[in-house]
CSV table of C-alpha atoms in Angstrom, one decimal:
chain,number,residue,atom,x,y,z
G,1,MET,CA,111.7,110.4,92.9
G,2,GLY,CA,109.1,112.7,91.4
G,3,THR,CA,109.6,116.4,91.3
G,4,ALA,CA,106.6,117.0,93.6
G,5,LEU,CA,108.2,114.9,96.4
G,6,LEU,CA,111.5,116.7,96.3
G,7,ALA,CA,110.2,120.2,95.9
G,8,THR,CA,108.5,120.4,99.3
G,9,ALA,CA,110.1,123.2,101.3
G,10,VAL,CA,110.5,123.7,105.0
G,11,VAL,CA,107.3,125.0,106.4
G,12,VAL,CA,107.7,128.3,108.1
G,13,ALA,CA,104.1,129.7,108.0
G,14,THR,CA,102.3,130.5,111.2
G,15,VAL,CA,98.8,129.1,111.4
G,16,ALA,CA,96.3,130.6,113.7
G,17,ALA,CA,93.6,128.1,114.4
G,18,GLY,CA,93.8,125.3,116.9
G,19,CYS,CA,92.0,121.9,116.9
G,20,GLY,CA,88.8,121.9,118.8
G,21,ASP,CA,87.8,123.1,122.3
G,22,GLY,CA,89.7,126.4,122.2
G,23,ALA,CA,93.1,124.9,121.7
G,24,ASP,CA,96.0,127.3,121.7
G,25,ALA,CA,97.3,128.7,118.4
G,26,VAL,CA,99.4,126.3,116.4
G,27,PRO,CA,103.0,127.2,116.6
G,28,LYS,CA,105.2,128.1,113.6
G,29,ILE,CA,106.3,124.7,112.1
G,30,THR,CA,109.9,124.2,111.4
G,31,THR,CA,112.1,121.2,110.8
G,32,THR,CA,115.8,120.4,111.0
G,33,ALA,CA,115.6,118.0,108.1
G,34,ARG,CA,117.1,119.0,104.7
G,35,ALA,CA,114.4,119.8,102.1
G,36,GLY,CA,114.9,117.7,99.0
G,37,VAL,CA,117.1,115.2,100.9
G,38,ALA,CA,115.0,114.1,103.9
G,39,PRO,CA,111.2,114.2,104.3
G,40,VAL,CA,109.9,117.6,105.3
G,41,PRO,CA,106.2,118.7,105.8
G,42,PRO,CA,104.0,119.7,103.0
G,43,GLN,CA,103.2,123.4,102.9
G,44,GLN,CA,99.5,122.7,103.1
G,45,GLY,CA,97.6,119.6,104.4
G,46,ALA,CA,99.0,116.3,105.5
G,47,TYR,CA,100.6,113.3,103.8
G,48,PHE,CA,98.5,110.1,103.9
G,49,GLY,CA,100.1,106.7,104.4
G,50,ALA,CA,99.4,103.2,105.6
G,51,TRP,CA,100.8,100.0,107.0
G,52,VAL,CA,99.7,97.2,104.7
G,53,PRO,CA,100.8,93.8,105.9
G,54,PRO,CA,102.8,91.6,103.5
G,55,GLU,CA,101.2,88.8,101.6
G,56,GLY,CA,100.9,85.5,103.4
G,57,THR,CA,100.8,86.9,106.9
G,58,GLY,CA,97.1,86.7,107.4
G,59,LEU,CA,97.2,90.2,109.1
G,60,ALA,CA,94.8,91.9,106.8
G,61,SER,CA,91.2,90.8,106.9
G,62,SER,CA,90.9,90.1,103.2
G,63,LYS,CA,92.4,90.8,99.8
G,64,PRO,CA,90.7,93.5,97.7
G,65,LYS,CA,88.2,92.3,95.0
G,66,PRO,CA,89.5,93.0,91.5
G,67,SER,CA,87.6,95.1,89.1
G,68,GLY,CA,88.1,96.1,85.5
G,69,SER,CA,90.8,94.7,83.2
G,70,GLU,CA,93.5,93.0,85.2
G,71,THR,CA,97.3,93.2,85.0
G,72,PRO,CA,99.2,89.9,85.7
G,73,THR,CA,99.6,91.1,89.3
G,74,GLY,CA,95.8,91.5,89.9
G,75,THR,CA,95.7,95.3,89.9
G,76,PRO,CA,93.5,97.1,87.4
G,77,SER,CA,95.6,98.7,84.7
G,78,GLY,CA,94.0,102.1,85.4
G,79,ALA,CA,94.9,102.2,89.1
G,80,PRO,CA,97.5,104.7,90.1
G,81,SER,CA,99.8,101.9,91.5
G,82,ALA,CA,99.4,99.5,88.6
G,83,LYS,CA,103.0,100.1,87.3
G,84,ASP,CA,104.4,99.3,90.8
G,85,ALA,CA,102.3,96.2,91.6
G,86,GLY,CA,104.9,93.9,90.2
G,87,LYS,CA,107.8,95.2,92.2
G,88,PRO,CA,109.0,93.0,95.0
G,89,GLY,CA,106.9,93.4,98.1
G,90,MET,CA,104.5,95.9,96.6
G,91,ALA,CA,101.5,93.8,95.6
G,92,PRO,CA,99.6,94.2,98.9
G,93,VAL,CA,100.3,98.0,98.8
G,94,ALA,CA,99.1,98.3,95.2
G,95,GLY,CA,95.9,96.3,96.1
G,96,PHE,CA,95.2,98.6,99.0
G,97,GLU,CA,95.8,101.6,96.9
G,98,GLN,CA,93.3,100.2,94.4
G,99,ARG,CA,90.6,100.1,97.1
G,100,LEU,CA,91.6,103.5,98.4
G,101,GLY,CA,91.4,105.2,94.9
G,102,ARG,CA,94.9,106.8,95.1
G,103,GLN,CA,98.6,106.1,95.6
G,104,LEU,CA,99.9,106.5,99.2
G,105,ASP,CA,102.2,109.3,100.1
G,106,ILE,CA,103.8,107.1,102.8
G,107,VAL,CA,104.3,103.3,103.0
G,108,GLN,CA,105.3,102.0,106.4
G,109,SER,CA,107.5,99.0,107.1
G,110,TYR,CA,108.5,97.4,110.4
G,111,ARG,CA,111.9,95.9,111.1
G,112,GLY,CA,113.4,94.5,114.3
G,113,TRP,CA,116.5,95.8,116.0
G,114,LYS,CA,118.8,93.2,114.5
G,115,SER,CA,117.0,92.8,111.2
G,116,ASP,CA,118.8,93.6,108.0
G,117,PHE,CA,117.2,96.3,105.9
G,118,PRO,CA,116.4,97.6,103.4
G,119,ARG,CA,114.6,94.6,102.0
G,120,ASP,CA,112.4,94.2,99.0
G,121,LEU,CA,109.6,96.4,100.2
G,122,GLU,CA,111.9,99.3,101.3
G,123,LYS,CA,113.8,99.1,98.1
G,124,SER,CA,110.6,99.1,96.0
G,125,VAL,CA,109.1,102.1,97.9
G,126,ALA,CA,112.4,104.1,97.5
G,127,ASP,CA,112.3,103.3,93.8
G,128,GLY,CA,109.0,105.0,93.3
G,129,ASN,CA,107.3,108.3,94.3
G,130,ARG,CA,106.3,107.4,97.9
G,131,TYR,CA,108.0,108.1,101.1
G,132,LEU,CA,109.3,105.2,103.2
G,133,LEU,CA,108.4,105.3,106.9
G,134,LEU,CA,110.8,102.8,108.4
G,135,THR,CA,109.8,101.8,112.0
G,136,TRP,CA,112.9,100.2,113.6
G,137,GLY,CA,112.7,98.3,116.8
G,138,GLY,CA,114.5,99.4,119.9
G,139,ALA,CA,117.2,97.7,122.1
G,140,ASP,CA,118.6,98.0,125.6
G,141,THR,CA,119.2,101.8,125.9
G,142,GLN,CA,122.1,101.4,128.4
G,143,GLU,CA,123.9,99.0,126.0
G,144,ILE,CA,123.4,101.5,123.2
G,145,VAL,CA,125.0,104.3,125.2
G,146,LYS,CA,128.0,102.1,126.1
G,147,GLY,CA,128.6,101.6,122.4
G,148,ASP,CA,127.8,97.9,122.4
G,149,HIS,CA,125.7,98.2,119.2
G,150,ASP,CA,127.7,100.8,117.3
G,151,GLU,CA,128.8,98.4,114.5
G,152,LEU,CA,125.1,97.4,113.9
G,153,ILE,CA,123.9,101.0,114.0
G,154,ALA,CA,126.6,102.1,111.6
G,155,ARG,CA,125.8,99.3,109.2
G,156,ARG,CA,122.1,100.2,109.2
G,157,ALA,CA,123.0,103.9,108.8
G,158,ARG,CA,125.0,103.1,105.7
G,159,ALA,CA,122.2,101.0,104.3
G,160,ILE,CA,119.7,103.8,104.7
G,161,LYS,CA,122.1,106.3,103.2
G,162,ALA,CA,122.7,103.9,100.2
G,163,LEU,CA,118.9,104.1,99.4
G,164,GLY,CA,119.6,107.6,98.3
G,165,LYS,CA,116.0,108.7,98.9
G,166,PRO,CA,114.2,110.6,101.7
G,167,VAL,CA,113.3,108.2,104.6
G,168,PHE,CA,111.2,108.7,107.8
G,169,LEU,CA,113.0,106.8,110.6
G,170,ARG,CA,110.8,106.0,113.6
G,171,TRP,CA,113.1,104.3,116.1
G,172,SER,CA,111.9,102.5,119.3
G,173,ARG,CA,108.3,103.6,119.1
G,174,ASP,CA,106.0,103.5,122.1
G,175,MET,CA,109.0,103.8,124.4
G,176,ASP,CA,106.7,105.0,127.2
G,177,LYS,CA,104.9,101.7,127.6
G,178,ALA,CA,105.4,100.0,131.0
G,179,SER,CA,105.9,96.7,129.2
G,180,LEU,CA,109.2,98.1,127.7
G,181,ASN,CA,110.8,99.2,131.0
G,182,ASP,CA,113.2,96.3,131.0
G,183,ARG,CA,115.0,97.6,127.9
G,184,VAL,CA,114.2,101.3,128.0
G,185,HIS,CA,115.0,101.6,131.7
G,186,SER,CA,114.2,105.3,132.2
G,187,PRO,CA,113.4,108.5,130.2
G,188,ALA,CA,117.0,109.7,130.8
G,189,ASP,CA,118.4,106.4,129.4
G,190,PHE,CA,116.1,106.6,126.4
G,191,VAL,CA,117.2,110.2,125.6
G,192,ALA,CA,120.8,109.3,125.9
G,193,ALA,CA,120.4,106.3,123.6
G,194,TRP,CA,118.5,108.4,121.0
G,195,LYS,CA,121.3,111.0,121.0
G,196,HIS,CA,123.9,108.2,120.7
G,197,LEU,CA,122.0,106.7,117.7
G,198,ARG,CA,121.9,110.1,116.0
G,199,ALA,CA,125.6,110.7,116.6
G,200,VAL,CA,126.5,107.4,114.9
G,201,PHE,CA,124.3,108.4,111.9
G,202,LYS,CA,126.0,111.8,111.8
G,203,ARG,CA,129.4,110.1,111.9
G,204,GLU,CA,128.3,108.1,108.8
G,205,LYS,CA,127.2,111.3,107.1
G,206,VAL,CA,123.5,110.2,106.8
G,207,ASP,CA,121.4,113.2,105.9
G,208,ASN,CA,118.4,111.6,104.1
G,209,VAL,CA,116.7,110.7,107.3
G,210,ALA,CA,113.9,112.6,109.2
G,211,TRP,CA,113.9,111.4,112.8
G,212,VAL,CA,110.4,110.7,114.1
G,213,TRP,CA,109.9,110.5,117.8
G,214,CYS,CA,106.8,108.5,118.6
G,215,PRO,CA,105.4,107.5,122.0
G,216,THR,CA,101.7,106.5,122.6
G,217,ALA,CA,99.1,109.2,122.5
G,218,ARG,CA,97.6,107.9,125.8
G,219,GLY,CA,101.0,108.2,127.4
G,220,PHE,CA,100.7,112.0,127.4
G,221,GLY,CA,98.3,111.6,130.3
G,222,GLY,CA,101.4,110.4,132.1
G,223,ARG,CA,105.2,110.6,131.5
G,224,ALA,CA,105.4,110.4,127.7
G,225,GLY,CA,106.8,113.9,127.4
G,226,ASP,CA,109.7,113.0,129.7
G,227,TYR,CA,111.1,110.8,126.9
G,228,TYR,CA,111.5,113.7,124.5
G,229,PRO,CA,115.1,114.1,123.4
G,230,GLY,CA,114.8,117.8,122.6
G,231,ASP,CA,113.9,120.0,119.7
G,232,ASP,CA,117.4,119.8,118.2
G,233,GLN,CA,117.2,116.0,118.2
G,234,VAL,CA,113.8,115.5,116.6
G,235,ASP,CA,112.5,116.3,113.2
G,236,TRP,CA,108.9,115.1,113.6
G,237,ILE,CA,106.9,114.6,116.7
G,238,CYS,CA,104.5,111.7,116.6
G,239,ALA,CA,102.0,109.6,118.5
G,240,ASP,CA,100.4,106.2,118.0
G,241,ALA,CA,96.7,106.8,118.4
G,242,ASP,CA,94.6,103.7,118.4
G,243,ALA,CA,91.1,104.0,119.7
G,244,GLY,CA,91.8,101.6,122.6
G,245,GLY,CA,90.4,98.2,123.1
G,246,GLY,CA,88.8,99.1,126.5
G,247,TYR,CA,86.1,101.4,125.0
G,248,ASP,CA,82.8,100.6,123.3
G,249,TYR,CA,83.4,103.8,121.3
G,250,ARG,CA,85.9,106.6,121.6
G,251,ASP,CA,86.5,109.4,119.1
G,252,LEU,CA,90.1,110.0,117.9
G,253,SER,CA,89.8,113.6,119.2
G,254,GLU,CA,89.6,112.1,122.8
G,255,VAL,CA,92.6,109.9,122.1
G,256,MET,CA,94.8,112.7,120.8
G,257,LYS,CA,93.7,115.5,123.1
G,258,THR,CA,96.5,115.5,125.7
G,259,PHE,CA,99.1,114.8,123.0
G,260,LEU,CA,98.0,117.8,120.9
G,261,GLU,CA,98.1,120.0,124.0
G,262,TRP,CA,101.7,118.9,124.6
G,263,ALA,CA,102.6,119.3,120.9
G,264,ARG,CA,101.4,122.9,120.8
G,265,LYS,CA,104.5,123.9,122.7
G,266,ARG,CA,106.8,122.5,120.0
G,267,GLN,CA,107.6,124.1,116.6
G,268,LYS,CA,107.5,120.6,115.0
G,269,PRO,CA,105.3,118.9,112.4
G,270,ILE,CA,103.1,116.1,113.8
G,271,MET,CA,102.8,112.6,112.4
G,272,VAL,CA,100.2,110.2,113.5
G,273,ALA,CA,102.0,107.0,112.6
G,274,GLU,CA,99.4,104.5,113.7
G,275,PHE,CA,95.7,105.2,113.9
G,276,GLY,CA,92.9,102.8,113.3
G,277,VAL,CA,89.3,102.0,114.1
G,278,PRO,CA,88.6,98.6,115.7
G,279,LYS,CA,86.2,96.1,114.2
G,280,SER,CA,84.3,96.0,117.5
G,281,TYR,CA,82.8,99.5,116.6
G,282,GLY,CA,80.7,97.7,114.0
G,283,THR,CA,78.4,100.0,112.1
G,284,ARG,CA,80.0,103.0,113.7
G,285,ARG,CA,83.4,102.5,112.1
G,286,ALA,CA,82.6,104.8,109.2
G,287,GLU,CA,81.3,107.4,111.6
G,288,TRP,CA,84.5,107.2,113.6
G,289,LEU,CA,86.7,107.6,110.4
G,290,ARG,CA,84.7,110.7,109.3
G,291,GLU,CA,85.1,112.2,112.8
G,292,ALA,CA,88.8,111.3,112.7
G,293,ALA,CA,89.1,113.2,109.4
G,294,LYS,CA,87.9,116.4,111.2
G,295,THR,CA,90.4,115.9,114.1
G,296,LEU,CA,93.3,115.2,111.7
G,297,GLN,CA,92.7,118.4,109.7
G,298,ASP,CA,94.8,120.2,112.2
G,299,PRO,CA,97.3,122.7,110.8
G,300,GLN,CA,100.2,121.1,112.8
G,301,VAL,CA,99.4,117.6,111.7
G,302,LYS,CA,101.4,116.9,108.5
G,303,ALA,CA,101.3,113.2,108.1
G,304,VAL,CA,98.8,110.4,109.0
G,305,VAL,CA,99.3,106.7,108.6
G,306,TYR,CA,96.5,104.2,108.8
G,307,PHE,CA,97.2,100.8,110.5
G,308,ASN,CA,95.3,98.5,108.2
G,309,SER,CA,96.1,95.3,110.1
G,310,ASN,CA,94.6,92.8,112.5
G,311,GLU,CA,98.0,91.7,114.0
G,312,GLU,CA,97.3,93.2,117.4
G,313,ALA,CA,94.2,90.9,117.8
G,314,GLN,CA,94.6,87.9,120.0
G,315,GLY,CA,92.7,85.5,117.8
G,316,ALA,CA,89.8,85.9,115.3
G,317,ARG,CA,87.3,86.8,118.0
G,318,ASP,CA,89.3,89.7,119.3
G,319,THR,CA,87.6,92.5,117.3
G,320,ARG,CA,88.7,95.2,119.7
G,321,ARG,CA,92.2,95.1,118.2
G,322,ALA,CA,91.4,94.3,114.6
G,323,TYR,CA,91.9,97.5,112.5
G,324,SER,CA,91.8,96.3,108.9
G,325,VAL,CA,89.0,97.9,107.0
G,326,THR,CA,89.6,96.0,103.7
G,327,ALA,CA,86.6,93.7,104.1
G,328,ASP,CA,84.3,96.4,105.6
G,329,LYS,CA,82.6,98.2,102.7
G,330,HIS,CA,81.3,101.1,104.7
G,331,ALA,CA,84.5,101.7,106.7
G,332,MET,CA,86.6,101.4,103.6
G,333,SER,CA,84.5,103.9,101.9
G,334,ALA,CA,84.9,106.3,104.8
G,335,LEU,CA,88.7,105.8,104.8
G,336,ARG,CA,88.7,106.5,101.0
G,337,GLU,CA,86.8,109.7,101.6
G,338,LEU,CA,89.5,110.8,104.1
G,339,ALA,CA,92.4,109.8,101.9
G,340,THR,CA,91.1,111.5,98.8
G,341,ALA,CA,90.1,114.7,100.5
G,342,PRO,CA,92.3,117.6,99.2
G,343,TYR,CA,93.7,118.1,102.7
G,344,PHE,CA,95.2,114.6,102.8
G,345,ASN,CA,96.4,114.7,99.2
G,346,PRO,CA,98.9,117.6,99.3
G,347,ARG,CA,100.8,116.4,96.2
G,348,ASN,CA,97.5,116.3,94.2
G,349,LEU,CA,98.0,112.7,93.2
G,350,PRO,CA,95.4,111.3,90.7
G,351,VAL,CA,92.2,109.9,92.3
G,352,ILE,CA,90.2,107.1,90.7
G,353,SER,CA,87.1,105.3,91.7
G,354,GLY,CA,87.8,102.8,94.5
G,355,GLY,CA,87.7,99.1,93.7
């Protein structure tokens, strides 16, 4: 792990400005994660990351077009990720970074509740100078509290510990969705399960994890805040903030408004772990991303992760849930502008011309 990644200290500065519309002052940002061991916020700006679907899934709209002299893996030798392109699971990430013009700070992976991990991608990310954002599926909260899954939890805790690198752990995301009621049951059940999970990790002496609590942004118009386990139980507060398939056009500022109002009451760094602009926005996708860049330059927002995938789409004609920008020249250019802006490059990683 590079020196820049480990040297980031706990943020204790107070920032005065809010985000739009006379928002309250941003609170002092603190974290319970151990600096140099688990991921902590950058002192200035926000980490930039992405979910890039694995090869052969058909979830991204297209592969990037190569340019320049090619390595055997298809990544130009001058790209910041060329040396990592041959690592297991990393070729799609390296290709996306080529188009982006810089290395990602955060690479996201998704694993089901009973899935074994780390797998190739997680190991390769941990082996380099990127943070791993591991999104782990949920299970029946009442069964967790009863201890029915303790052996599985302990096994996964030991596996994460064995990576020996800082890991963002986002467990049971979107727990506020009505479609998950059958296994989440209630906010109280979720909070109890969260605390139980953390207790097992503590018993296994896992300290390289930053716990990311992540409901939907739209849920803060309802009961999302009721699922919050408490400031002593959460390292990063988070929201999934897609533009919403029911709108012809909707700025990210509108999507995040109620979440940011809620977050102002917490001395926690914010992660936006899934944001994306749907293909249905057509020629306005680039405009949406440039407006999103303004919204995300909020002093409390310390990590943003683009959802470069079409997996939510229900068929090729469902453009309202297709978020990959790889094949959209103008949208990809706007995302590159965002990712290479100094605010979203707090580690000052090298920037090259996009492919």
